[in-house]
Structures are given as structure tokens and as C-alpha cells.
Coordinates of C-alpha atoms and ligand atoms in Angstrom, one line a residue:
M1 CA 17.5 11.0 -11.2
E2 CA 14.4 11.9 -13.0
K3 CA 11.9 14.3 -12.2
L4 CA 7.8 14.7 -13.1
L5 CA 6.6 17.9 -14.9
I6 CA 3.0 18.7 -14.6
R7 CA 1.4 21.6 -16.4
G8 CA -1.5 22.3 -14.5
G9 CA -5.1 23.6 -15.6
R10 CA -6.7 20.9 -17.2
P11 CA -9.4 18.8 -16.0
L12 CA -8.9 15.4 -16.1
R13 CA -11.5 13.5 -18.7
G14 CA -12.1 9.9 -19.6
T15 CA -11.8 6.2 -18.3
V16 CA -8.6 5.0 -16.4
A17 CA -8.5 1.5 -15.3
I18 CA -6.7 0.7 -12.1
S19 CA -4.2 -2.4 -11.7
G20 CA -3.3 -4.9 -9.0
A21 CA -3.2 -3.6 -5.4
K22 CA 0.9 -3.2 -4.5
N23 CA 0.0 -3.9 -1.0
S24 CA -1.4 -7.4 -1.5
A25 CA 1.0 -7.5 -4.2
V26 CA 4.0 -7.5 -1.7
A27 CA 2.6 -9.8 0.6
L28 CA 1.2 -12.3 -2.2
L29 CA 4.4 -12.8 -3.8
P30 CA 6.1 -14.1 -0.1
A31 CA 2.9 -15.9 0.8
S32 CA 3.6 -18.0 -3.1
I33 CA 6.9 -19.7 -1.4
L34 CA 4.8 -21.4 1.4
A35 CA 3.8 -23.9 -1.5
E36 CA 5.8 -26.8 -2.9
S37 CA 4.6 -25.9 -6.2
E38 CA 3.9 -23.6 -8.7
V39 CA 1.9 -20.2 -7.7
V40 CA 0.4 -18.1 -10.8
L41 CA -0.9 -15.1 -9.8
D42 CA -2.8 -12.9 -12.1
N43 CA -3.5 -8.9 -12.3
L44 CA 0.1 -8.1 -11.2
P45 CA 0.7 -4.3 -11.1
H46 CA 4.0 -3.1 -13.0
L47 CA 5.8 -1.6 -9.8
S48 CA 9.2 -0.8 -8.7
D49 CA 8.4 -2.5 -5.3
V50 CA 6.8 -5.9 -7.0
A51 CA 9.9 -6.1 -9.3
V52 CA 12.1 -5.8 -6.3
Y53 CA 10.3 -8.6 -4.5
C54 CA 10.7 -10.9 -7.4
E55 CA 14.3 -10.7 -7.4
L56 CA 14.5 -11.4 -3.8
L57 CA 12.6 -14.6 -4.2
E58 CA 15.0 -15.4 -7.3
E59 CA 17.8 -14.6 -4.8
L60 CA 16.0 -17.5 -2.7
G61 CA 16.3 -20.0 -5.5
A62 CA 12.4 -19.8 -6.8
S63 CA 11.6 -19.4 -10.4
V64 CA 10.0 -16.6 -11.5
Q65 CA 8.4 -15.7 -14.8
W66 CA 6.8 -12.5 -15.2
T67 CA 4.7 -11.8 -18.1
G68 CA 2.4 -8.9 -18.7
D69 CA 0.1 -8.7 -15.7
T70 CA 0.6 -12.5 -14.6
I71 CA 3.4 -14.3 -12.9
R72 CA 4.3 -17.6 -12.2
I73 CA 6.0 -18.8 -9.5
D74 CA 8.0 -22.0 -9.1
P75 CA 9.3 -22.2 -5.0
S76 CA 10.1 -25.7 -5.5
A77 CA 13.8 -25.1 -5.2
L78 CA 13.6 -22.4 -2.9
R79 CA 16.1 -22.6 0.3
S80 CA 16.0 -20.4 3.2
K81 CA 19.3 -18.6 3.4
P82 CA 20.3 -15.2 5.5
M83 CA 19.3 -12.3 4.0
P84 CA 21.1 -9.1 5.9
N85 CA 21.4 -6.4 3.4
G86 CA 20.9 -5.6 0.0
K87 CA 17.3 -5.7 -1.8
V88 CA 15.5 -6.5 1.6
K89 CA 16.8 -3.1 2.8
L90 CA 14.6 -1.1 -0.5
L91 CA 11.4 -2.5 0.7
R92 CA 9.2 -2.3 3.9
A93 CA 7.0 -5.4 3.0
S94 CA 10.6 -7.6 2.8
Y95 CA 9.6 -8.4 6.4
Y96 CA 6.6 -10.8 4.9
L97 CA 10.0 -12.8 4.1
M98 CA 10.3 -13.8 8.2
G99 CA 6.7 -15.4 8.2
A100 CA 7.1 -17.0 5.2
L101 CA 10.4 -18.5 5.4
L102 CA 9.8 -19.5 9.1
G103 CA 6.7 -21.6 8.1
R104 CA 8.2 -23.2 5.5
F105 CA 11.5 -23.9 6.6
G106 CA 11.5 -23.4 10.8
E107 CA 14.2 -20.3 10.2
A108 CA 14.8 -17.2 8.6
T109 CA 17.2 -14.2 8.9
I110 CA 16.0 -10.9 7.5
G111 CA 17.5 -7.5 7.2
L112 CA 15.1 -4.8 8.9
P113 CA 13.1 -3.5 6.4
G114 CA 13.4 -0.3 4.8
G115 CA 10.9 1.4 2.1
C116 CA 8.7 4.4 3.2
N117 CA 10.1 5.5 6.3
F118 CA 8.1 8.5 6.9
E119 CA 8.4 7.8 10.3
P120 CA 9.9 5.0 12.7
R121 CA 7.7 1.7 11.7
P122 CA 8.1 -0.7 14.6
I123 CA 7.6 -4.5 14.2
D124 CA 7.2 -5.4 17.8
Q125 CA 3.6 -7.1 17.2
H126 CA 4.9 -9.5 14.4
I127 CA 8.0 -10.6 16.6
K128 CA 5.4 -10.8 19.7
G129 CA 3.3 -13.2 16.9
F130 CA 6.5 -15.5 15.8
E131 CA 7.0 -15.6 19.8
A132 CA 3.6 -16.6 20.3
L133 CA 3.9 -19.6 17.8
G134 CA 6.9 -21.0 19.4
A135 CA 9.8 -19.2 17.6
T136 CA 13.0 -17.8 19.0
V137 CA 14.0 -14.3 17.6
R138 CA 17.2 -12.4 17.9
N139 CA 17.8 -8.9 16.8
D140 CA 21.6 -9.5 15.4
H141 CA 23.6 -6.3 13.9
G142 CA 20.3 -4.9 12.0
S143 CA 18.8 -8.1 10.9
V144 CA 16.1 -10.2 12.6
H145 CA 17.1 -13.9 13.0
I146 CA 14.1 -16.2 13.7
S147 CA 14.0 -19.8 14.3
A148 CA 11.4 -22.8 15.7
K149 CA 11.9 -26.3 15.8
K150 CA 8.3 -26.7 15.4
L151 CA 5.5 -23.9 15.2
K152 CA 2.6 -24.4 17.3
G153 CA -0.5 -22.6 16.9
A154 CA -1.6 -20.0 19.4
K155 CA -3.6 -17.3 20.6
I156 CA -2.2 -13.9 19.6
Y157 CA -3.7 -10.6 20.7
L158 CA -2.2 -7.8 19.0
D159 CA -1.5 -4.2 20.4
V160 CA -2.5 -2.4 17.3
A161 CA -4.4 -4.2 14.4
S162 CA -1.6 -4.3 12.1
V163 CA -1.5 -5.0 8.6
G164 CA 1.6 -6.4 8.1
A165 CA 1.7 -8.2 11.6
T166 CA -1.6 -9.7 11.0
I167 CA -0.4 -11.1 7.6
N168 CA 3.0 -12.3 8.7
I169 CA 1.3 -14.1 11.6
M170 CA -0.8 -15.3 9.1
L171 CA 2.0 -16.7 6.9
A172 CA 4.1 -18.3 9.7
A173 CA 0.7 -20.0 11.5
S174 CA -0.2 -21.9 7.6
R175 CA 2.3 -24.2 8.7
A176 CA 2.0 -24.3 12.2
E177 CA 0.5 -27.3 14.1
G178 CA -3.1 -26.7 15.0
A179 CA -5.4 -23.4 15.2
T180 CA -3.5 -20.1 15.8
I181 CA -5.9 -16.9 16.4
I182 CA -5.6 -13.4 15.9
E183 CA -7.2 -11.2 18.2
N184 CA -7.2 -7.2 17.1
A185 CA -6.7 -8.6 13.7
A186 CA -6.5 -5.7 11.0
K187 CA -9.3 -5.4 8.7
E188 CA -7.8 -4.1 5.2
P189 CA -9.0 -5.7 2.4
E190 CA -5.3 -7.0 1.5
I191 CA -5.8 -9.5 4.3
I192 CA -8.7 -11.1 2.8
D193 CA -6.5 -11.4 -0.3
V194 CA -3.9 -13.1 1.5
A195 CA -6.1 -15.3 3.2
T196 CA -7.9 -16.4 -0.3
L197 CA -4.6 -17.4 -1.7
L198 CA -3.7 -19.1 1.2
N199 CA -6.7 -21.0 1.6
A200 CA -6.4 -21.7 -2.1
M201 CA -3.1 -23.3 -1.3
G202 CA -4.8 -25.8 1.2
V203 CA -4.9 -23.4 4.4
K204 CA -7.8 -23.0 6.2
I205 CA -8.5 -19.9 7.3
K206 CA -11.6 -17.8 8.6
G207 CA -12.7 -14.2 10.0
A208 CA -10.2 -12.7 7.3
G209 CA -11.9 -9.2 7.2
T210 CA -12.7 -9.3 10.8
E211 CA -10.9 -8.6 14.0
T212 CA -10.7 -12.2 14.6
I213 CA -9.3 -14.7 12.0
R214 CA -8.4 -18.5 13.0
I215 CA -5.8 -20.0 11.1
E216 CA -5.3 -23.6 11.1
G217 CA -2.2 -24.8 9.8
V218 CA -1.4 -27.7 7.3
E219 CA 1.6 -30.0 6.9
S220 CA 2.1 -28.7 3.5
L221 CA 0.5 -26.1 1.1
H222 CA 0.1 -26.8 -3.1
G223 CA 0.3 -24.2 -5.9
C224 CA -2.7 -22.5 -6.8
R225 CA -4.0 -19.7 -9.6
H226 CA -5.3 -16.3 -7.7
S227 CA -6.0 -13.0 -9.2
I228 CA -5.3 -10.3 -6.7
I229 CA -7.5 -7.4 -5.9
P230 CA -7.4 -3.8 -7.6
D231 CA -5.5 -1.1 -6.0
R232 CA -8.0 0.9 -3.6
I233 CA -5.2 3.7 -2.7
Q234 CA -4.2 4.5 -6.7
A235 CA -8.2 4.1 -7.2
G236 CA -8.9 6.6 -4.3
T237 CA -5.9 9.0 -5.9
Y238 CA -7.3 8.8 -9.4
M239 CA -10.7 10.1 -7.5
I240 CA -9.1 12.8 -5.7
A241 CA -7.1 14.0 -8.8
A242 CA -10.5 14.0 -10.8
A243 CA -12.0 16.0 -8.4
A244 CA -9.0 18.4 -7.4
T245 CA -9.1 19.2 -11.2
G246 CA -12.5 19.8 -11.7
G247 CA -13.0 16.9 -14.0
D248 CA -15.0 14.0 -15.3
V249 CA -13.2 10.3 -14.4
L250 CA -14.7 7.0 -14.2
I251 CA -12.4 5.1 -12.1
D252 CA -12.6 0.8 -13.6
N253 CA -11.5 -2.0 -12.7
I254 CA -12.3 -1.5 -9.0
I255 CA -13.9 -2.9 -6.1
P256 CA -16.4 0.5 -4.8
K257 CA -16.8 -0.8 -1.4
H258 CA -13.3 -0.4 -0.8
L259 CA -13.6 3.0 -1.6
E260 CA -16.6 3.9 1.1
A261 CA -15.1 6.6 3.4
V262 CA -13.8 8.4 0.3
T263 CA -16.8 8.3 -1.7
A264 CA -18.4 9.8 1.6
K265 CA -15.7 12.2 2.1
L266 CA -15.9 13.5 -1.6
R267 CA -19.8 13.8 -1.5
E268 CA -19.3 15.7 1.7
M269 CA -17.3 18.2 -0.2
G270 CA -19.6 18.4 -2.9
V271 CA -18.1 16.0 -5.3
N272 CA -20.5 14.1 -7.7
V273 CA -19.6 10.8 -7.0
E274 CA -21.6 7.6 -9.2
E275 CA -21.0 4.1 -7.7
F276 CA -21.3 1.0 -10.4
D277 CA -20.5 -2.4 -9.8
E278 CA -16.5 -2.2 -10.8
S279 CA -16.3 1.6 -11.1
I280 CA -16.9 5.0 -9.8
R281 CA -17.4 7.7 -11.7
I282 CA -16.1 11.3 -10.0
V283 CA -17.8 14.5 -11.5
G284 CA -16.0 17.5 -10.1
A285 CA -17.8 20.8 -8.8
P286 CA -16.6 24.4 -9.2
E287 CA -16.6 24.6 -5.5
Y288 CA -15.9 22.4 -2.8
S289 CA -16.7 22.7 1.0
A290 CA -14.3 22.4 3.5
V291 CA -14.6 19.1 5.5
D292 CA -12.7 17.0 8.5
V293 CA -11.0 13.9 7.8
K294 CA -9.6 10.9 9.9
A295 CA -7.2 9.0 8.8
L296 CA -7.9 5.4 10.2
A297 CA -7.6 1.7 10.1
Y298 CA -9.7 0.2 7.2
P299 CA -12.8 0.8 6.9
G300 CA -11.9 4.0 8.0
F301 CA -10.3 6.8 5.5
A302 CA -6.9 5.3 4.4
T303 CA -4.2 6.7 6.0
D304 CA -2.3 6.4 2.3
L305 CA -4.6 8.7 1.2
Q306 CA -4.4 11.4 3.3
S307 CA -1.6 13.2 1.4
P308 CA -3.5 13.4 -1.6
M309 CA -6.7 14.1 0.1
T310 CA -4.8 17.6 1.5
S311 CA -3.9 18.4 -1.9
L312 CA -7.6 18.3 -2.5
L313 CA -8.4 20.1 0.6
T314 CA -6.4 23.4 -0.4
Q315 CA -9.2 23.6 -3.0
A316 CA -12.0 23.8 -0.8
K317 CA -13.7 27.0 0.3
G318 CA -12.6 27.4 4.3
V319 CA -10.6 25.2 6.8
S320 CA -10.6 21.6 6.6
L321 CA -9.1 19.6 9.6
L322 CA -7.1 16.4 8.5
S323 CA -6.1 14.0 11.3
D324 CA -3.8 11.0 10.8
Y325 CA -5.0 8.6 13.8
V326 CA -2.4 5.8 12.0
Y327 CA 0.5 7.3 12.1
S328 CA 1.4 10.4 13.9
N329 CA 3.7 12.2 12.0
R330 CA 2.7 11.3 8.1
F331 CA 3.2 14.9 6.7
K332 CA 6.3 15.5 4.8
H333 CA 3.9 16.5 1.9
V334 CA 2.7 19.6 3.8
P335 CA 6.0 21.7 3.5
E336 CA 6.4 20.7 -0.1
L337 CA 2.1 22.0 -0.5
M338 CA 3.4 25.2 1.5
R339 CA 6.0 25.7 -1.5
M340 CA 3.1 26.1 -3.8
G341 CA 1.3 28.2 -1.9
A342 CA -0.6 26.0 0.2
N343 CA -1.9 27.4 3.6
I344 CA -1.5 24.4 6.3
R345 CA -0.5 24.3 10.0
V346 CA 0.4 21.0 11.8
E347 CA -0.6 20.6 15.3
G348 CA 0.2 16.8 16.5
R349 CA -1.1 14.7 13.9
T350 CA -3.7 17.0 12.6
A351 CA -3.4 19.5 9.4
I352 CA -5.1 22.6 9.7
I353 CA -5.7 23.4 5.6
E354 CA -7.0 26.7 4.5
G355 CA -8.3 26.6 0.8
G356 CA -7.0 29.0 -1.7
R357 CA -4.9 29.0 -4.8
L358 CA -1.9 26.8 -5.7
N359 CA 1.1 27.6 -7.7
A360 CA 3.6 25.6 -9.8
A361 CA 6.5 25.0 -7.9
K362 CA 9.5 22.9 -7.9
V363 CA 8.9 20.2 -5.1
R364 CA 10.4 16.9 -4.0
A365 CA 8.9 13.9 -3.0
A366 CA 10.0 12.2 0.2
D367 CA 7.8 9.3 0.2
L368 CA 5.4 7.6 -1.8
R369 CA 2.2 9.2 -1.1
A370 CA 3.6 12.5 -0.5
G371 CA 4.8 12.2 -3.9
A372 CA 1.0 11.7 -4.9
S373 CA 0.0 14.4 -3.1
L374 CA 2.2 16.5 -4.9
V375 CA 1.3 15.1 -8.5
V376 CA -2.3 15.8 -7.6
A377 CA -1.3 19.5 -6.5
G378 CA 0.7 20.2 -9.5
L379 CA -2.5 18.7 -11.6
A380 CA -5.0 21.4 -9.7
V381 CA -2.7 24.3 -10.2
E382 CA -4.8 27.0 -12.4
D383 CA -1.6 27.6 -14.4
G384 CA 2.3 26.8 -14.9
V385 CA 4.7 23.7 -14.8
T386 CA 5.3 22.2 -11.7
E387 CA 8.3 20.1 -11.2
V388 CA 7.7 17.1 -8.8
S389 CA 11.5 15.2 -8.4
G390 CA 11.5 12.0 -6.3
V391 CA 9.7 10.1 -8.8
E392 CA 11.5 6.4 -7.7
F393 CA 9.0 6.8 -4.7
I394 CA 6.0 7.7 -7.0
D395 CA 7.0 4.5 -9.1
R396 CA 6.9 2.2 -6.1
G397 CA 3.2 2.9 -6.5
Y398 CA 1.8 3.8 -9.0
D399 CA 1.3 1.9 -12.0
N400 CA 1.5 3.5 -15.3
L401 CA 0.9 7.0 -13.8
V402 CA 2.2 9.1 -16.5
D403 CA 0.4 7.3 -19.2
N404 CA -2.7 7.2 -17.6
L405 CA -2.8 10.8 -16.4
R406 CA -2.1 11.7 -20.2
L407 CA -4.7 9.3 -21.3
L408 CA -7.2 11.9 -19.1
G409 CA -5.9 15.0 -21.1
A410 CA -3.0 15.6 -18.4
E411 CA 0.1 17.3 -19.6
V412 CA 2.8 15.4 -18.0
W413 CA 6.0 14.2 -18.7
R414 CA 9.1 12.7 -17.2
D415 CA 12.7 14.4 -17.5
S416 CA 16.1 13.5 -15.8
D417 CA 17.9 16.1 -13.6
Ligands
LIG1 N1 2.8 -0.7 14.5 C1 3.4 -1.3 15.6 N2 3.7 -1.9 15.9 C2 4.0 -3.1 14.5 C3 3.3 -2.9 13.4 C4 2.8 -1.6 13.5 O1 3.1 0.0 16.5 O2 4.8 -4.1 15.1 C5 1.8 0.6 14.1 C6 2.8 1.3 13.1 O3 3.4 2.0 13.6 C7 1.6 2.2 12.6 C8 0.1 1.3 12.8 O4 0.7 0.3 13.9 O5 1.3 3.2 13.5 C9 -0.5 0.7 11.7 O6 1.0 0.0 11.0 P1 0.7 -1.6 9.9 O7 1.6 -2.4 10.6 O8 -0.7 -1.6 9.8 O9 1.4 -1.1 8.5 P2 2.2 -1.8 7.7 O10 1.6 -3.2 8.0 O11 3.5 -1.3 7.7 C10 0.7 -1.0 5.7 C11 1.1 -0.8 4.5 C12 1.2 1.1 4.0 C13 0.1 1.5 5.0 C14 -0.5 0.5 6.6 C15 -1.5 1.0 7.0 C16 2.5 -2.5 3.3 C17 3.4 -2.8 2.4 N3 2.1 -1.2 3.6 O12 2.0 -1.2 6.8 O13 1.5 1.3 3.2 O14 0.1 2.4 4.9 O15 -0.4 -0.8 6.4 O16 -2.6 0.8 6.2 O17 1.1 -3.1 3.4 C18 1.7 2.9 1.2 O18 1.6 1.9 0.7 O19 2.3 4.1 1.0 C19 2.1 2.5 3.0 C20 2.9 3.1 3.7

């Protein structure tokens, strides 16, 4: 098992270019199998989750060629086959194979997804959507079996504005007869990215990015070329890390609008944030004010950034309240930060963080964003080497992290246990 070692006390300085978005990539890859011919995706991030997804598509019979940041997927020979176990269990986003295979072949058998299990993450809204489109859904020994003779467009109101359910329904509805309307749809940028790809493949989708999405299904989808949007969570993590180290970093190749909630919160703390067309510059300050943060669905402050933000708030003067209204108990990073000397108490869905000094320690990442939080904390420590184990989680979502941080002047290296 590998661990990350981080010698703190070095302000990050320089430019970091952000890769394509993980949470788009893991939806666009399964979306591509709805096509009858080759789909080319550019700006693909180099992440373990993406690599596992490619293997899943190959298992289903797709031809996959990944060179540099570009991937070519030819799904013409692909068949639906049951995938109850194996790699589907490694990823949360394997649930998108349900919508994609249902759309293309009228059936799918997929083991219940794995991934970052920081709390139970139900998929009832995905299932409700498939059923509304006319599918029969059966839970069979830990696998979901979905089948439909014919999918028919329907009006679906989501009880929660779920990213996964919105995308999964869009995938299946792309091949349904007639129009599907999703009400209370999630509005995350990754949903617009998936809609852009599906539209380029011949589907007619309107309203992606708003709470009402209309999908007009088509009989067949064709191949196309598409560039994946930048990863707003990686970008936000570097913004936070730059501030936590009192650094000066240009975060490049991003869509600044996707980061407005982070930008606003950092400014409120006293961080200097300059926005450009495709980049944001963060200049740290000697002292930060405590702030209250509420993690919400987009365009609110992203839940995926609340863990790294917790680490930054340990560096603010006074008491900050950080509440997560997307997940009620996503606080696995907190006991680890406390090992590093952080003064944090969790009450319900709120972390109460009193600013103070962090010390180097041996800590363990229990999930992807908890790992990011510990990396930020390790960089912010004034002196000493922090050891972060559980690196395999971090590799799921941060492209080239060690090299990027080194280019920014951090002293970070990998070692094995
Ligand atoms: N929910 C339900 N029922 C459902 C689906 C969701 O109750 O059928 C609840 C969840 O329990 C949660 C809320 O709705 O409380 C939102 O969950 P959502 O479905 O939006 O999350 P997801 O699609 O499973 C994606 C990202 C997560 C990110 C969330 C929220 C992917 C593969 N994952 O998950 O990313 O936290 O949206 O933005 O896109 C990460 O990257 O570290 C990560 C966990």
C-alpha cells in the first residue's frame, strides 16, 4: 500500500493546469455506448476510476483506445451482459451502466455500486426513473436487474435533485419513444456536459443545467467528438490548498463560473481571488477570518469540497461552522484532522471548527475527498512531515497530484508501507 509524505511549511507558487472532470468522465464513458459508432472524448483525466471504467466497457465488448488525453470508444460490437460482481463494485458511477445498457439493449444487470461509501447512498430515484420509463426493476442477490420491452417517455419528478439519477434517466430516455421530462433535476455542470454529448450523438435535450430537463428520445445514436469540461473539484482543491499555504497560484484551464461559491467564500475569509476567462489566481494572506459554509447542490458550495475546506478553516481566526446539506455524515476526515491538532466538533451535519495550529502526524484517508482534506492539512502544517495513507482513494480523483504539487514547490513524495 502506498502513502503520501508531505513536508509542510512551503507556500504553493506557480501555475497548475486542471484536467478533465472525473464526475463527467465517468458519465460520458457509459453514455458513449449508446452510440452505434465511434465516440471520441478529449480532455480525459488520468484517474484510476476512469481506467476501471474503460475496463468495464471492454468487458462489455467495446473497443477502447486511450492515448494521452484522448479516448476512442467503438461500441459497435458491444453486447449487454450481466455484471453482478467484479469491477462494478469498485466504482460508484458503475450505476450509469444501468441507464446506458437499458437504453441501448432494453436490459441491464449490474451489481450494486461501490465507490466512496462515506454513508449509505441510495439509488431509489434512479430506479423510480427507470420504472417511470416502463422498465421492470428487480433486486436480485445484490444486483439490480432492469428490463423493458419498450421504453416510453414520461414525466418524472425527483424527490431529491440527484446528480446520478438525473444523468441515468437522461441516458435511458435518450432511446425512449417520445419525450421525457425530469422535474427537480440536478443542475451540476457535469449534467450539462452529458447533455452536450448526447445532443452531439443525435438526442434532443433541452434545459440541462436547470431544474426541468426535456429529453426527446431517438431510435439510434451516432458517434461524435466531445471535449470533457474541466474538473471543478480538483480546481477548488488547489484554490483551497493555495490559500491554506499562503501561496500564490494560478489555477488554469478551468471554467471560473463553476467555482463561484468557492471564490465567494475564500474572498469572505480574506483570500485574494482574481478571476480571468479560463483561470483563477489565488494569493494567500497572513490571516484569515472564520466563515460559515453550507455545502449544497450546485450552484451552492460543493459537498466534494467541504472536506478540503475543513482543513483551510482550521487556519482561520475564530470559530467556523461548516454544514453539509447534501450528505448528512461526510466527516471521516475530521478525526484524522484532530490527530493533527485540529479543534473540531461535529454536531449532526455541522462541523464546528476552531482555528489553530496543525501539526504533522500519521493519518489515513478513508475516502477520496477526506484524502484531499488531509493533503491540504499536510501542506498547511508549519513544520514536519505528514504521512497520509489510503492514497488509492486520492488516485481516484486527482490527476497527477504529486507532480502538480511539486511543480508548485511542495515537498511531496510517495512511499510504500
Ligand atoms: N439520493 C437519494 N436517492 C437517490 C440518489 C441520491 O436519496 O436515488 C441522495 C443521496 O443520498 C445524497 C443526495 O441525494 O444525499 C445527492 O446525491 P447524488 O445522487 O446527487 O450523488 P451521486 O450522483 O451519487 C455525485 C458525485 C459525488 C458528489 C455528488 C453530489 C459522481 C460519480 N459522484 O454522486 O461525487 O458528491 O454527486 O454532488 O458523479 C466525489 O467525487 O467525491 C463524489 C462523491
